[in-house]
CSV table of C-alpha atoms in Angstrom, one decimal:
chain,number,residue,atom,x,y,z
F,212,MET,CA,0.2,0.0,-0.1
F,213,GLU,CA,1.5,3.3,-1.2
F,214,VAL,CA,1.9,5.8,1.8
F,215,GLU,CA,-0.4,8.3,0.2
F,216,GLN,CA,-2.9,5.9,0.0
F,217,LEU,CA,-2.9,5.0,4.0
F,218,PRO,CA,-6.0,6.4,6.6
F,219,ASP,CA,-4.6,9.3,8.3
F,220,GLN,CA,-4.3,7.6,12.0
F,221,VAL,CA,-2.1,4.6,10.0
F,222,ARG,CA,0.3,7.4,8.4
F,223,GLU,CA,0.7,9.3,10.9
F,224,PHE,CA,2.3,6.6,13.2
F,225,ALA,CA,4.4,5.3,10.9
F,226,VAL,CA,6.2,8.8,11.0
F,227,TYR,CA,6.2,8.8,14.3
F,228,LEU,CA,7.5,5.4,14.6
F,229,ARG,CA,10.4,6.7,12.2
F,230,ASN,CA,10.7,9.4,14.0
F,231,LEU,CA,11.3,7.5,17.2
F,232,LEU,CA,13.9,5.3,15.6
F,233,ALA,CA,16.1,8.1,13.8
F,234,ARG,CA,16.4,9.0,18.0
F,235,LEU,CA,17.9,5.3,18.7
F,236,ASP,CA,21.1,3.8,17.9
F,237,GLN,CA,20.0,1.1,15.0
F,238,ASP,CA,22.4,-1.5,16.0
F,239,ALA,CA,21.9,-1.9,20.1
F,240,GLY,CA,19.0,-2.6,22.3
F,241,TRP,CA,15.9,-3.9,21.3
F,242,CYS,CA,15.8,-1.9,17.7
F,243,GLY,CA,19.2,-3.8,16.6
F,244,ILE,CA,17.6,-7.2,18.0
F,245,PHE,CA,14.7,-6.4,15.8
F,246,TRP,CA,16.5,-5.4,12.7
F,247,GLN,CA,18.4,-8.7,13.1
F,248,ARG,CA,15.1,-10.9,14.0
F,249,ASP,CA,12.8,-9.3,11.2
F,250,PRO,CA,14.4,-6.6,9.2
F,251,ASP,CA,11.2,-6.8,6.2
F,252,GLY,CA,8.6,-6.7,9.3
F,253,MET,CA,10.8,-3.5,10.7
F,254,ARG,CA,10.1,-2.0,6.9
F,255,VAL,CA,6.9,-2.6,6.6
F,256,CYS,CA,6.0,-1.1,9.4
F,257,LEU,CA,8.3,1.7,9.1
F,258,THR,CA,6.4,2.5,6.0
F,259,GLY,CA,2.8,2.3,7.5
F,260,ALA,CA,1.5,-1.2,5.6
F,261,GLU,CA,2.1,-2.9,8.8
F,262,VAL,CA,1.0,-1.5,12.3
F,263,PRO,CA,3.8,-3.2,14.9
F,264,PRO,CA,2.4,-4.9,17.9
F,265,TRP,CA,2.1,-2.7,20.8
F,266,ASP,CA,4.8,-4.8,22.8
F,267,VAL,CA,7.3,-4.2,20.0
F,268,VAL,CA,6.9,-0.4,20.2
F,269,GLU,CA,7.3,-0.4,24.4
F,270,ALA,CA,10.4,-2.0,23.9
F,271,LEU,CA,11.7,0.4,21.2
F,272,LEU,CA,10.4,3.0,24.1
F,273,GLN,CA,12.9,1.1,26.5
F,274,ASP,CA,15.5,1.9,24.2
F,275,LEU,CA,15.0,5.5,24.7
F,276,GLY,CA,15.3,5.7,28.2
F,277,VAL,CA,18.9,3.6,28.1
F,278,GLY,CA,21.4,5.3,28.1
F,279,GLY,CA,20.5,8.5,30.7
F,280,GLN,CA,19.8,10.8,27.4
F,281,PHE,CA,16.2,11.2,28.1
F,282,TYR,CA,14.6,11.5,31.9
F,283,GLU,CA,12.3,9.0,32.9
F,284,THR,CA,9.3,11.5,33.1
F,285,GLU,CA,10.3,12.0,29.6
F,286,VAL,CA,10.1,9.1,28.5
F,287,GLU,CA,6.8,8.1,30.1
F,288,ALA,CA,5.2,11.0,28.2
F,289,GLU,CA,6.5,9.9,25.1
F,290,ALA,CA,5.1,7.0,26.0
F,291,VAL,CA,1.6,8.3,26.4
F,292,ARG,CA,2.0,10.1,23.3
F,293,ALA,CA,2.9,6.9,21.4
F,294,ARG,CA,0.0,4.5,23.1
F,295,ALA,CA,-2.4,7.1,21.8
F,296,LEU,CA,-0.9,7.2,18.3
F,297,HIS,CA,-0.9,3.6,18.0
F,298,ARG,CA,-4.1,3.1,19.5
F,299,ALA,CA,-5.7,5.2,16.9
F,300,SER,CA,-3.9,3.5,14.1
F,301,LEU,CA,-4.8,0.1,15.2
F,302,THR,CA,-8.4,1.1,14.7
F,303,ALA,CA,-8.1,3.0,11.6
F,304,PHE,CA,-6.0,-0.3,10.1
F,305,ASP,CA,-8.7,-2.9,11.0
F,306,ALA,CA,-11.5,-0.7,9.8
F,307,ARG,CA,-10.3,-1.9,6.0
F,308,PRO,CA,-12.1,-4.3,4.0
F,309,GLY,CA,-11.2,-8.0,5.0
F,310,GLY,CA,-10.2,-6.5,8.4
F,311,ARG,CA,-12.0,-9.2,11.2
F,312,ASP,CA,-11.1,-12.3,9.1
F,313,LEU,CA,-7.3,-11.0,8.7
F,314,LEU,CA,-7.4,-10.5,12.7
F,315,GLY,CA,-9.0,-14.0,13.3
F,316,ASP,CA,-6.2,-15.5,11.4
F,317,ARG,CA,-3.5,-13.9,13.1
F,318,LEU,CA,-5.0,-14.6,16.4
F,319,ASP,CA,-4.7,-18.1,14.9
F,320,VAL,CA,-1.3,-18.1,14.4
F,321,MET,CA,-0.9,-16.2,17.9
F,322,LEU,CA,-2.8,-19.1,19.7
F,323,ARG,CA,-0.5,-21.6,18.2
F,324,GLU,CA,2.7,-20.2,19.2
F,325,GLN,CA,1.9,-19.5,22.6
F,326,ARG,CA,1.0,-23.0,23.0
F,327,TYR,CA,4.4,-23.5,21.4
F,328,ALA,CA,6.3,-21.8,24.1
F,329,ALA,CA,4.5,-22.8,27.2
F,330,GLU,CA,5.6,-26.3,25.5
F,331,ARG,CA,9.0,-24.9,25.0
F,332,GLN,CA,9.3,-23.9,28.7
F,333,VAL,CA,8.2,-27.5,30.2
F,334,GLU,CA,10.8,-29.2,28.2
F,335,LEU,CA,13.8,-26.8,29.1
F,336,ALA,CA,12.9,-27.0,32.9
F,337,GLN,CA,13.4,-30.5,32.4
F,338,LEU,CA,16.3,-30.6,30.2
F,339,LEU,CA,18.2,-28.0,33.0
F,340,HIS,CA,18.1,-30.9,35.3
F,341,THR,CA,20.2,-33.5,33.5
F,342,ALA,CA,22.9,-30.1,32.3
F,343,ALA,CA,26.1,-32.3,33.5
F,344,THR,CA,28.3,-28.9,33.0
F,345,ARG,CA,27.9,-25.5,34.0
F,346,GLU,CA,28.6,-24.3,30.4
F,347,GLN,CA,25.2,-26.2,29.6
F,348,ALA,CA,23.2,-25.2,32.4
F,349,GLU,CA,23.9,-21.7,31.5
F,350,ALA,CA,22.6,-22.4,27.9
F,351,MET,CA,20.0,-23.5,29.1
F,352,ARG,CA,18.7,-21.1,31.5
F,353,LEU,CA,19.5,-18.4,28.6
F,354,ASP,CA,17.0,-20.5,26.5
F,355,LEU,CA,14.6,-21.2,29.4
F,356,ALA,CA,14.8,-16.8,29.7
F,357,TRP,CA,14.1,-17.1,25.7
F,358,ALA,CA,10.9,-19.3,25.7
F,359,ARG,CA,9.4,-17.3,28.9
F,360,ASP,CA,9.1,-14.1,27.2
F,361,ASP,CA,8.4,-15.9,23.4
F,362,HIS,CA,5.6,-16.9,25.8
F,363,GLU,CA,4.9,-13.6,27.4
F,364,ARG,CA,4.5,-12.0,24.2
F,365,ALA,CA,2.5,-14.2,22.5
F,366,THR,CA,0.5,-14.2,25.1
F,367,ALA,CA,0.2,-9.9,25.4
F,368,ARG,CA,-0.8,-10.2,21.3
F,369,CYS,CA,-3.2,-12.3,21.8
F,370,ALA,CA,-4.7,-10.1,24.2
F,371,GLU,CA,-4.6,-7.2,22.3
F,372,LEU,CA,-6.1,-9.4,18.7
F,373,HIS,CA,-8.8,-10.4,20.7
F,374,ARG,CA,-9.2,-6.8,22.1
F,375,ARG,CA,-9.2,-5.6,18.8
F,376,ILE,CA,-11.5,-8.6,17.5
F,377,ALA,CA,-13.9,-7.1,20.4
F,378,ASP,CA,-13.8,-3.4,18.8
F,379,LEU,CA,-14.7,-4.5,16.0
F,380,ASP,CA,-17.2,-6.3,16.7
F,381,ARG,CA,-18.9,-3.6,19.0
F,382,GLN,CA,-19.2,-1.3,16.1
F,383,PRO,CA,-21.6,-1.3,12.8
F,384,PRO,CA,-20.3,-2.1,9.4
F,385,PRO,CA,-18.0,0.7,8.4
F,386,SER,CA,-18.6,2.0,5.0
F,387,PRO,CA,-15.8,2.0,2.3
F,388,LEU,CA,-12.9,3.9,3.1
F,389,PRO,CA,-12.6,7.2,0.9
F,390,VAL,CA,-9.2,7.4,-0.6
F,391,PRO,CA,-7.8,10.3,0.9
F,392,GLN,CA,-7.0,13.6,-1.8
F,393,GLN,CA,-3.8,14.4,-2.2
F,394,ARG,CA,-2.3,16.8,0.3
F,395,PRO,CA,0.4,20.0,-0.5
F,396,GLN,CA,1.6,18.9,2.5
F,397,PRO,CA,5.1,17.3,2.7
F,398,ALA,CA,6.1,13.6,2.3
F,399,PRO,CA,6.9,10.8,5.3
F,400,PRO,CA,10.5,10.7,5.5
F,401,ASP,CA,11.9,7.3,4.5
F,402,PRO,CA,12.6,4.4,6.5
F,403,PRO,CA,16.5,5.1,8.2
F,404,GLU,CA,19.2,3.5,6.1
F,405,ARG,CA,20.9,-0.2,6.9
F,406,SER,CA,24.5,0.9,6.3
F,407,LYS,CA,25.3,-2.5,6.8
F,408,PRO,CA,23.3,-5.3,8.2
F,409,PRO,CA,23.9,-5.8,12.1
F,410,LYS,CA,26.2,-8.5,13.3
F,411,GLU,CA,25.3,-12.3,13.8
F,412,ARG,CA,24.7,-12.0,18.0
F,413,LYS,CA,27.2,-15.2,19.5
F,414,ARG,CA,24.4,-15.5,22.4
F,415,ARG,CA,20.9,-15.0,21.7
F,416,PRO,CA,19.7,-12.1,23.7
F,417,ARG,CA,16.7,-12.7,26.3
F,418,GLY,CA,13.0,-11.5,24.5
F,419,SER,CA,11.3,-12.7,21.7
F,420,ALA,CA,11.8,-10.4,18.5
F,421,ARG,CA,9.9,-11.6,15.1
F,422,PHE,CA,6.5,-9.7,15.0
F,423,ALA,CA,5.0,-12.9,14.7
F,424,GLY,CA,1.5,-12.8,12.0
F,425,MET,CA,1.9,-9.9,10.6
F,426,LEU,CA,2.7,-10.5,7.3
F,427,ASP,CA,0.3,-11.5,4.7
F,428,GLU,CA,1.3,-14.0,1.4
F,429,ALA,CA,1.3,-10.8,-0.4
F,430,ALA,CA,3.3,-9.1,1.5
F,431,LEU,CA,5.8,-11.7,2.0
F,432,ASP,CA,5.9,-11.8,-2.0
F,433,GLU,CA,6.3,-8.4,-2.4
F,434,ALA,CA,9.1,-8.4,0.2
F,435,ALA,CA,11.1,-11.5,-1.2
F,436,PRO,CA,14.2,-11.1,-3.0
F,437,ALA,CA,15.1,-11.9,-7.0
F,438,ASP,CA,17.9,-14.9,-5.5
F,439,ASP,CA,17.0,-17.6,-3.1
F,440,THR,CA,18.7,-16.1,0.0
F,441,PRO,CA,16.8,-17.6,2.9
F,442,LEU,CA,14.1,-15.0,3.9
F,443,PRO,CA,14.0,-13.6,7.9
F,444,THR,CA,10.8,-15.1,8.4
F,445,ALA,CA,8.2,-13.0,10.6
F,446,LEU,CA,6.5,-16.8,11.6
F,447,ALA,CA,10.0,-18.2,12.7
F,448,PHE,CA,10.2,-19.5,16.1
F,449,ASP,CA,13.4,-18.7,17.5
F,450,GLY,CA,17.1,-18.5,16.9
F,451,PRO,CA,19.1,-16.8,15.8
F,452,LEU,CA,18.9,-15.2,12.0
F,453,ARG,CA,21.6,-16.5,9.1
F,454,ASP,CA,23.7,-13.1,8.6
F,455,SER,CA,22.3,-12.0,5.4
F,456,ALA,CA,25.5,-11.5,4.0
F,457,ALA,CA,27.3,-14.7,3.8
F,458,SER,CA,27.2,-16.6,0.8
F,459,PRO,CA,25.5,-19.7,0.0
F,460,ARG,CA,27.2,-23.0,0.6
F,461,GLY,CA,26.7,-26.5,1.4
F,462,ALA,CA,23.6,-28.6,0.9
F,463,ARG,CA,21.5,-25.6,0.7
F,464,PHE,CA,17.8,-26.7,0.4
F,465,ALA,CA,15.7,-25.6,-2.3
F,466,GLY,CA,19.3,-24.2,-4.6
F,467,ALA,CA,22.5,-25.5,-3.9
F,468,ALA,CA,25.2,-22.8,-4.7
F,469,GLU,CA,27.1,-22.1,-7.8
F,470,GLY,CA,29.4,-25.1,-8.5
F,471,GLU,CA,27.7,-27.8,-6.1
F,472,ALA,CA,26.4,-31.0,-7.5
F,473,THR,CA,23.5,-31.3,-5.4
F,474,ALA,CA,20.7,-31.2,-7.9
F,475,PRO,CA,17.3,-29.3,-6.6
F,476,PRO,CA,13.8,-31.3,-6.4
F,477,ALA,CA,12.5,-32.5,-9.6
F,478,PRO,CA,8.6,-31.2,-9.8
F,479,GLN,CA,6.3,-33.5,-8.6
F,480,HIS,CA,3.0,-35.0,-10.7
F,481,LEU,CA,-0.2,-34.1,-9.6
F,482,ASP,CA,-2.8,-37.3,-8.9
F,483,SER,CA,-5.9,-37.1,-11.2
F,484,GLU,CA,-8.4,-36.2,-8.4
F,485,ALA,CA,-6.1,-33.0,-7.5
F,486,ARG,CA,-7.4,-29.9,-9.1
F,487,PRO,CA,-11.1,-31.2,-8.4
F,488,ALA,CA,-9.7,-31.6,-4.9
F,489,ILE,CA,-8.5,-27.9,-4.8
F,490,ALA,CA,-11.6,-26.3,-6.6
F,491,ALA,CA,-13.6,-28.1,-4.3
F,492,CYS,CA,-11.5,-27.0,-1.2
F,493,VAL,CA,-11.1,-23.4,-2.0
F,494,GLY,CA,-15.5,-23.1,-3.3
F,495,THR,CA,-15.8,-24.2,0.7
F,496,LEU,CA,-13.5,-22.3,2.4
F,497,LEU,CA,-14.8,-19.1,0.3
F,498,ARG,CA,-18.3,-20.1,1.9
F,499,LEU,CA,-17.2,-20.8,5.3
F,500,ARG,CA,-15.3,-17.4,5.7
F,501,ALA,CA,-18.1,-15.2,4.2
F,502,GLU,CA,-20.1,-16.9,6.8
F,503,GLY,CA,-17.9,-16.6,9.6
F,504,ARG,CA,-16.9,-20.0,10.3
F,505,GLY,CA,-13.5,-19.5,10.5
F,506,GLY,CA,-12.8,-22.4,13.4
F,507,GLU,CA,-14.2,-24.9,10.4
F,508,ALA,CA,-12.7,-22.6,7.7
F,509,HIS,CA,-8.7,-24.1,9.7
F,510,GLY,CA,-9.6,-27.4,10.3
F,511,VAL,CA,-10.3,-27.6,6.2
F,512,LEU,CA,-6.6,-26.5,6.0
F,513,VAL,CA,-5.6,-28.9,8.6
F,514,GLU,CA,-7.2,-31.4,6.8
F,515,ALA,CA,-5.9,-30.4,3.3
F,516,ALA,CA,-2.5,-30.1,5.1
F,517,HIS,CA,-2.0,-34.0,4.5
F,518,TRP,CA,-2.7,-34.0,0.9
F,519,PRO,CA,-0.5,-35.7,-1.4
F,520,ALA,CA,2.4,-32.9,-1.9
F,521,ALA,CA,2.4,-32.4,-5.2
F,522,ARG,CA,-1.1,-30.7,-4.7
F,523,PHE,CA,0.5,-27.5,-2.7
F,524,PRO,CA,1.9,-25.8,-5.1
F,525,LEU,CA,-1.3,-25.5,-7.3
F,526,PHE,CA,-3.9,-24.5,-4.0
F,527,ALA,CA,-1.2,-21.7,-3.6
F,528,ALA,CA,-2.1,-20.4,-6.5
F,529,GLU,CA,-5.8,-21.3,-6.3
F,530,LEU,CA,-5.9,-20.0,-2.9
F,531,ASN,CA,-4.4,-16.8,-3.5
F,532,ARG,CA,-6.3,-16.0,-6.6
F,533,ALA,CA,-9.5,-16.2,-4.5
F,534,GLY,CA,-8.2,-13.7,-1.9
F,535,LEU,CA,-7.4,-16.7,0.3
F,536,GLY,CA,-3.4,-15.4,1.2
F,537,ALA,CA,-4.0,-15.4,4.6
F,538,ASP,CA,-5.4,-19.0,4.2
F,539,TRP,CA,-2.6,-20.3,2.8
F,540,ALA,CA,-0.3,-19.2,5.2
F,541,THR,CA,-2.0,-20.8,7.9
F,542,LEU,CA,-1.5,-24.1,5.7
F,543,LEU,CA,2.0,-23.4,5.8
F,544,TRP,CA,1.8,-23.1,9.3
F,545,GLU,CA,-0.2,-26.9,9.5
F,546,THR,CA,2.1,-28.6,7.2
F,547,ALA,CA,5.5,-27.0,9.2
F,548,SER,CA,3.9,-29.4,11.9
F,549,LEU,CA,3.6,-32.7,9.7
F,550,PRO,CA,6.1,-35.8,10.4
F,551,ALA,CA,9.6,-34.9,9.6
F,552,ASP,CA,9.3,-36.9,5.9
F,553,LEU,CA,6.1,-35.6,5.2
F,554,LEU,CA,7.4,-31.7,5.6
F,555,VAL,CA,10.8,-32.3,3.2
F,556,ALA,CA,8.3,-33.5,0.8
F,557,ALA,CA,5.8,-30.7,0.7
F,558,ALA,CA,9.0,-28.3,0.5
F,559,ASP,CA,10.0,-30.1,-2.1
F,560,ALA,CA,7.2,-29.6,-4.1
F,561,LEU,CA,6.9,-25.7,-3.3
F,562,ALA,CA,10.5,-25.4,-4.5
F,563,ALA,CA,10.7,-27.3,-7.5
F,564,ALA,CA,7.6,-24.9,-8.5
F,565,GLY,CA,9.9,-22.1,-7.7
F,566,ARG,CA,8.2,-21.0,-4.3
F,567,THR,CA,11.3,-20.9,-2.6
F,568,ALA,CA,10.0,-18.7,0.1
F,569,ASP,CA,7.3,-21.0,1.2
F,570,ALA,CA,9.8,-23.5,0.9
F,571,GLN,CA,12.1,-22.0,3.8
F,572,GLN,CA,9.4,-20.9,5.3
F,573,ILE,CA,7.6,-24.3,6.2
F,574,LEU,CA,11.8,-26.2,6.7
F,575,ARG,CA,12.4,-23.4,9.2
F,576,GLN,CA,9.3,-23.8,11.4
F,577,GLY,CA,9.2,-27.6,10.9
F,578,VAL,CA,12.4,-27.5,12.8
F,579,ALA,CA,11.4,-25.7,15.9
F,580,ARG,CA,10.6,-29.2,17.3
F,581,PRO,CA,12.1,-30.8,20.1
F,582,ALA,CA,16.1,-31.4,19.4
F,583,THR,CA,15.4,-34.9,20.3
F,584,GLU,CA,12.6,-35.4,17.7
F,585,ILE,CA,15.3,-34.1,15.0
F,586,GLY,CA,17.8,-36.5,15.7
F,587,ALA,CA,14.9,-39.4,15.2
F,588,SER,CA,13.7,-37.8,12.0
F,589,VAL,CA,16.9,-37.9,10.7
F,590,LEU,CA,18.2,-41.7,11.1
F,591,ARG,CA,14.8,-42.8,10.0
F,592,LEU,CA,15.2,-40.9,6.4
F,593,THR,CA,19.0,-41.9,6.8
F,594,GLY,CA,17.7,-45.4,7.0
F,595,GLU,CA,15.4,-45.2,4.2
F,596,GLY,CA,18.2,-44.0,2.3
F,597,ARG,CA,16.5,-40.6,2.3
F,598,HIS,CA,20.3,-38.9,1.7
F,599,ARG,CA,18.8,-35.7,0.1
F,600,GLU,CA,16.0,-35.3,2.2
F,601,THR,CA,18.4,-35.8,5.4
F,602,ARG,CA,20.8,-33.2,4.3
F,603,ALA,CA,17.0,-30.3,4.0
F,604,LEU,CA,16.4,-31.2,6.7
F,605,LEU,CA,20.0,-30.7,8.6
F,606,ASP,CA,20.4,-27.5,7.0
F,607,ALA,CA,17.4,-25.4,8.5
F,608,TYR,CA,18.1,-27.0,11.7
F,609,VAL,CA,21.4,-25.7,12.3
F,610,ARG,CA,20.5,-22.2,10.2
F,611,VAL,CA,17.7,-21.2,12.8
F,612,ARG,CA,18.4,-23.3,16.3
F,613,THR,CA,20.9,-22.6,18.5
F,614,PRO,CA,24.4,-24.5,18.6
F,615,GLU,CA,23.7,-26.1,22.0
F,616,GLU,CA,19.9,-27.7,20.6
F,617,ALA,CA,22.0,-28.8,17.3
F,618,ALA,CA,24.1,-30.8,20.0
F,619,ARG,CA,21.5,-31.8,22.0
F,620,SER,CA,20.1,-33.5,18.4
F,621,VAL,CA,22.4,-36.2,18.2
F,622,HIS,CA,22.2,-38.0,21.9
F,623,ASP,CA,20.1,-41.0,20.5
F,624,ASP,CA,22.9,-42.5,17.9
F,625,PRO,CA,26.0,-40.0,18.1
F,626,GLY,CA,28.0,-42.2,15.9
F,627,ARG,CA,25.2,-41.3,13.5
F,628,LEU,CA,23.9,-37.8,13.8
F,629,VAL,CA,27.2,-36.2,14.4
F,630,PRO,CA,29.1,-36.6,11.1
F,631,LEU,CA,26.0,-35.4,9.7
F,632,LEU,CA,25.1,-32.7,12.3
F,633,VAL,CA,29.0,-31.6,11.8
F,634,GLU,CA,28.9,-31.1,7.9
F,635,ALA,CA,26.0,-29.7,7.9
F,636,ALA,CA,26.6,-26.5,10.2
F,637,ARG,CA,29.9,-26.5,7.6
F,638,GLY,CA,27.4,-26.3,4.6
F,639,VAL,CA,26.4,-22.8,6.7
F,640,SER,CA,29.5,-20.9,7.3
F,641,ASP,CA,32.9,-21.8,9.1
F,642,GLU,CA,31.4,-19.4,11.9
F,643,ARG,CA,28.4,-21.6,12.9
F,644,TYR,CA,30.3,-24.6,12.3
F,645,TRP,CA,32.9,-23.8,14.5
F,646,ASP,CA,30.2,-23.0,17.3
F,647,VAL,CA,28.5,-26.2,16.6
F,648,VAL,CA,32.2,-28.5,17.3
F,649,HIS,CA,32.1,-26.7,20.5
F,650,ALA,CA,28.7,-26.9,21.4
F,651,LEU,CA,29.2,-31.0,20.9
F,652,ARG,CA,32.6,-30.7,22.7
F,653,VAL,CA,31.2,-29.4,25.4
F,654,ALA,CA,28.1,-31.7,25.9
F,655,GLY,CA,30.7,-34.6,25.4
F,656,PHE,CA,30.7,-35.7,21.9
F,657,HIS,CA,33.9,-36.2,20.1
F,658,THR,CA,34.3,-34.9,16.7
């Protein structure tokens, strides 16, 4: 959406957000973390195409109070002003056509993330008691603090989405918004330039920095680069992003680096029932969405996630043609929870059809499962001789998860899993290779 077409309140908050960031150190504090974890999310918020969750704005205001440049009373006054502008911006943003459905879809995403974060806390709390060294215990405590903040942020965003939905439900259906006329006022300043990408941090800072559920399919397509560089997805669970300046190496999924012998997945063939099944499913989703039956629509998508993988690219095209891009994003979430072999098959089909960003997204989300489950999946795939799928899964895993988490995946069979994990880490970067090797040695495994 062009800046001139934005509702006044949304444009006003976008200008405020730009001015706020201009007063901050772009590579420090929460601001630096947001730029590192979700640069695309930051950019769409700064243009006004999206409104960030309040916890993101609140974290940036915390940065403003660091360093003693502003008095506490000044920061408090700034927070009151920001809150008012943010609330007005959300009201105008949600009043657009389709706003109610979009909020419902995002609430589904955040509820799943809240549940995952709660499960992650339980898993880490149990693992903490098994730590053999002080270093292991320290790493687990850091991960546990991260998971707690993930849960707190997801809970806060669920509450915010519930309030926004309730506000809409209390209002009469809005009339179509007129397109604002051109005004002689000067255009808002451009988003701050990033002279260089922030350095990847050795240790994950505490707290969640992703804008989960914010970007719909169209926004992701517009933000996608021309090449196959992995996108920092707004729906990723956790783990530091790969340095975007690093050149692709090793057995990367969905397109190997130049000169590699690893071939991309071959196109998969549709079954004879695919086209009528897809058409019927899209028709059902359109009817359920029109009737406001979001829960039943979600059930249809859960069932579709178990379809043959070859149907996915055509299903994506038909959903977007029908204006159901948010349903495609939900389907990707459900696909990411499939067993590893089905997950990789779906990613294969998407990558072969040219939907590289979708393939990378479900792989990144799919490896957010417990480390022991990843290890078991790798053993099963290698036992079946599916070595390319094994490399795809491990490549995504070592990119998304911390080296300490990666090391925990080899417990079931170190003799087979350690060499595979080390090879995958070497394919990402020299730095990630040495980090993983160090984590394995600290955990007592020889490389």
